[in-house]
C-alpha positions as a printed Julia matrix, in Angstrom:
207×3 Matrix{Float64}:
 132.2    83.59  103.14
 129.38   81.28  101.48
 127.07   84.08  100.7
 129.97   86.19   98.76
 131.07   82.85   96.76
 127.25   82.56   95.81
 126.91   86.11   94.72
 130.15   85.7    92.32
 128.75   82.1    91.07
 125.56   84.35   90.05
 127.41   87.04   88.61
 129.65   84.33   86.71
 126.52   81.87   85.36
 124.56   85.29   84.19
 127.62   86.66   82.21
 127.54   83.48   80.71
 124.02   83.27   79.7
 124.26   86.9    78.46
 127.08   86.14   76.47
 125.33   83.05   74.69
 124.06   85.39   71.75
 123.23   88.67   70.83
 119.48   88.42   69.04
 119.35   91.53   66.82
 117.29   94.27   67.69
 115.55   94.98   63.79
 114.2    97.92   65.78
 117.56  100.05   66.36
 120.42  100.45   63.7
 122.65   98.73   62.49
 126.55   99.86   63.2
 130.07   98.53   62.39
 129.41   96.02   65.27
 126.31   95.09   64.03
 122.82   95.56   65.82
 122.39   95.83   69.47
 121.1    92.78   70.92
 117.11   92.11   71.5
 115.91   92.08   75.41
 116.18   88.67   76.5
 112.87   88.79   77.06
 111.66   89.57   73.86
 113.82   86.39   72.2
 111.91   83.78   70.46
 112.7    80.59   69.26
 111.52   81.95   65.6
 114.67   84.57   66.28
 117.14   81.41   65.1
 114.98   80.0    62.5
 114.7    81.16   58.96
 112.09   79.92   56.07
 113.44   82.47   53.53
 115.63   80.28   51.73
 113.24   77.63   50.99
 112.01   79.28   47.63
 113.86   79.99   44.46
 114.7    83.74   43.77
 113.89   85.48   40.67
 116.11   84.74   37.99
 114.34   87.27   35.36
 116.85   90.23   35.7
 120.02   91.48   33.64
 122.42   88.75   35.37
 119.71   85.68   35.12
 120.91   84.94   38.86
 119.5    85.7    41.98
 120.75   85.88   46.24
 118.62   85.29   49.17
 120.51   86.16   52.02
 119.58   85.24   55.34
 122.19   87.73   57.41
 121.44   89.6    60.56
 118.7    91.64   58.96
 116.7    88.98   57.87
 118.01   86.39   60.23
 118.12   88.18   63.63
 119.67   85.02   65.13
 122.98   85.22   63.41
 123.64   88.32   64.79
 127.13   88.77   66.61
 127.69   84.52   65.38
 130.6    85.28   63.0
 128.41   83.25   60.45
 125.74   83.77   58.14
 124.49   81.79   54.78
 122.5    83.01   51.86
 121.0    81.03   48.69
 122.2    81.73   45.18
 120.25   80.67   42.06
 121.48   80.79   38.39
 119.52   80.1    35.58
 121.13   79.11   32.16
 123.54   81.83   31.01
 123.67   83.47   34.34
 126.22   85.13   36.4
 126.88   86.53   39.55
 130.02   89.52   38.33
 133.09   90.07   39.77
 132.61   91.1    43.48
 133.96   91.52   46.83
 132.5    90.79   50.47
 135.08   93.0    52.85
 133.55   91.59   55.87
 133.81   88.07   55.43
 135.23   84.98   53.59
 132.84   82.89   51.75
 132.69   79.01   50.98
 129.98   77.89   48.38
 128.7    74.24   48.08
 126.82   73.44   44.78
 123.24   71.59   44.96
 122.27   71.56   41.54
 123.37   72.22   38.34
 127.24   73.51   37.35
 129.04   76.29   38.48
 132.03   77.89   36.86
 133.82   79.72   39.94
 136.63   81.31   41.09
 138.96   84.46   42.64
 141.9    86.81   42.12
 144.26   87.24   44.75
 146.26   89.96   45.56
 149.38   89.04   43.43
 146.24   89.1    40.31
 146.84   85.0    40.6
 143.43   83.87   39.28
 142.09   80.14   40.77
 138.76   79.3    38.84
 137.42   75.79   38.58
 133.8    74.37   37.61
 131.9    73.04   40.28
 129.41   70.21   40.3
 126.79   69.14   42.29
 128.32   68.33   45.94
 131.67   70.11   45.59
 132.64   73.17   47.65
 134.98   76.31   47.2
 136.21   78.7    49.39
 136.77   82.74   48.71
 138.92   84.41   51.31
 137.67   87.77   52.49
 137.83   90.99   50.27
 139.21   89.59   46.9
 137.59   89.71   43.64
 135.56   86.42   42.57
 132.8    85.32   40.7
 130.09   82.51   39.73
 128.6    81.42   36.03
 126.17   78.94   35.5
 128.08   76.83   33.22
 125.91   74.14   32.42
 122.01   74.17   30.34
 119.99   74.4    33.42
 119.43   76.19   36.46
 122.41   75.78   39.2
 121.64   76.3    42.8
 123.97   76.73   45.45
 124.49   77.52   49.35
 126.96   80.24   50.67
 127.87   81.07   53.95
 129.88   83.53   55.34
 132.6    84.26   58.6
 130.01   87.14   59.21
 126.8    87.79   59.93
 127.1    91.14   57.43
 129.73   90.33   55.08
 128.81   93.26   53.04
 129.02   93.51   49.3
 130.12   95.35   46.51
 129.8    94.55   42.88
 132.42   95.71   40.49
 130.32   96.5    37.3
 127.97   98.38   39.44
 130.87  100.67   40.95
 132.13  101.64   37.81
 128.87  102.23   35.91
 125.88  102.03   37.98
 126.16  105.95   39.63
 127.48  109.34   38.63
 130.97  108.61   38.49
 132.2   110.91   35.47
 133.27  108.96   32.25
 136.05  110.82   31.76
 137.62  109.6    35.47
 136.74  105.89   34.2
 138.33  106.17   31.43
 141.24  107.19   32.99
 141.69  104.92   35.63
 140.59  101.7    34.06
 142.03  102.82   30.13
 138.63  101.79   28.55
 137.37  103.83   25.74
 134.44  106.09   26.72
 132.24  104.73   23.87
 132.03  101.53   26.25
 132.11  103.36   29.29
 128.86  105.26   28.16
 127.49  101.96   26.91
 127.73   99.93   29.96
 126.49  103.35   31.95
 123.38  103.3    30.18
 122.74   99.21   30.29
 123.67   99.66   34.41
 121.74  102.86   34.61
 125.01  104.93   35.46
 124.83  108.93   34.74
 127.48  111.3    33.65
């Protein structure tokens, strides 16, 4: 009886240890359920530590902002844990345009500066507020939301997600940075064609 009990307990403990984490094996493709687990013998403490958020992102771009992610692809230790983090740098006059994260909710904490942030719910009600240092705001999964530097100096925030790979779709780029025909955009958005073509020119779209 005791040998059988020992085997059962051993299997139980081994199963519990195996389920503690699933460090991403970045040599294998990512899938809907995330990355496959790295072999336990290959896991090191460095898989659970990430230094990439220490430096400011490059805000010398069209939106004057930068998002530095620590998702599964950058930070293998968060794979399978249901969370991740990113650094958000917004220069004066900068903006993170309307976008969604289909894979997770987001919570933002302001570290420096002022950020006007908000989201639109499925009833088309808008919730927005100017946030100061130490303020926190949450953005429910899948809803359109934005962040704008509301001050005259650089703003810094950290955002955490309820997914190791929350995904990202920026509305402006979805419409105007690809080959979606201008006629279709005009029909579905009621925007004048000359405005659409101008936006395509700015964002690199075609047709």
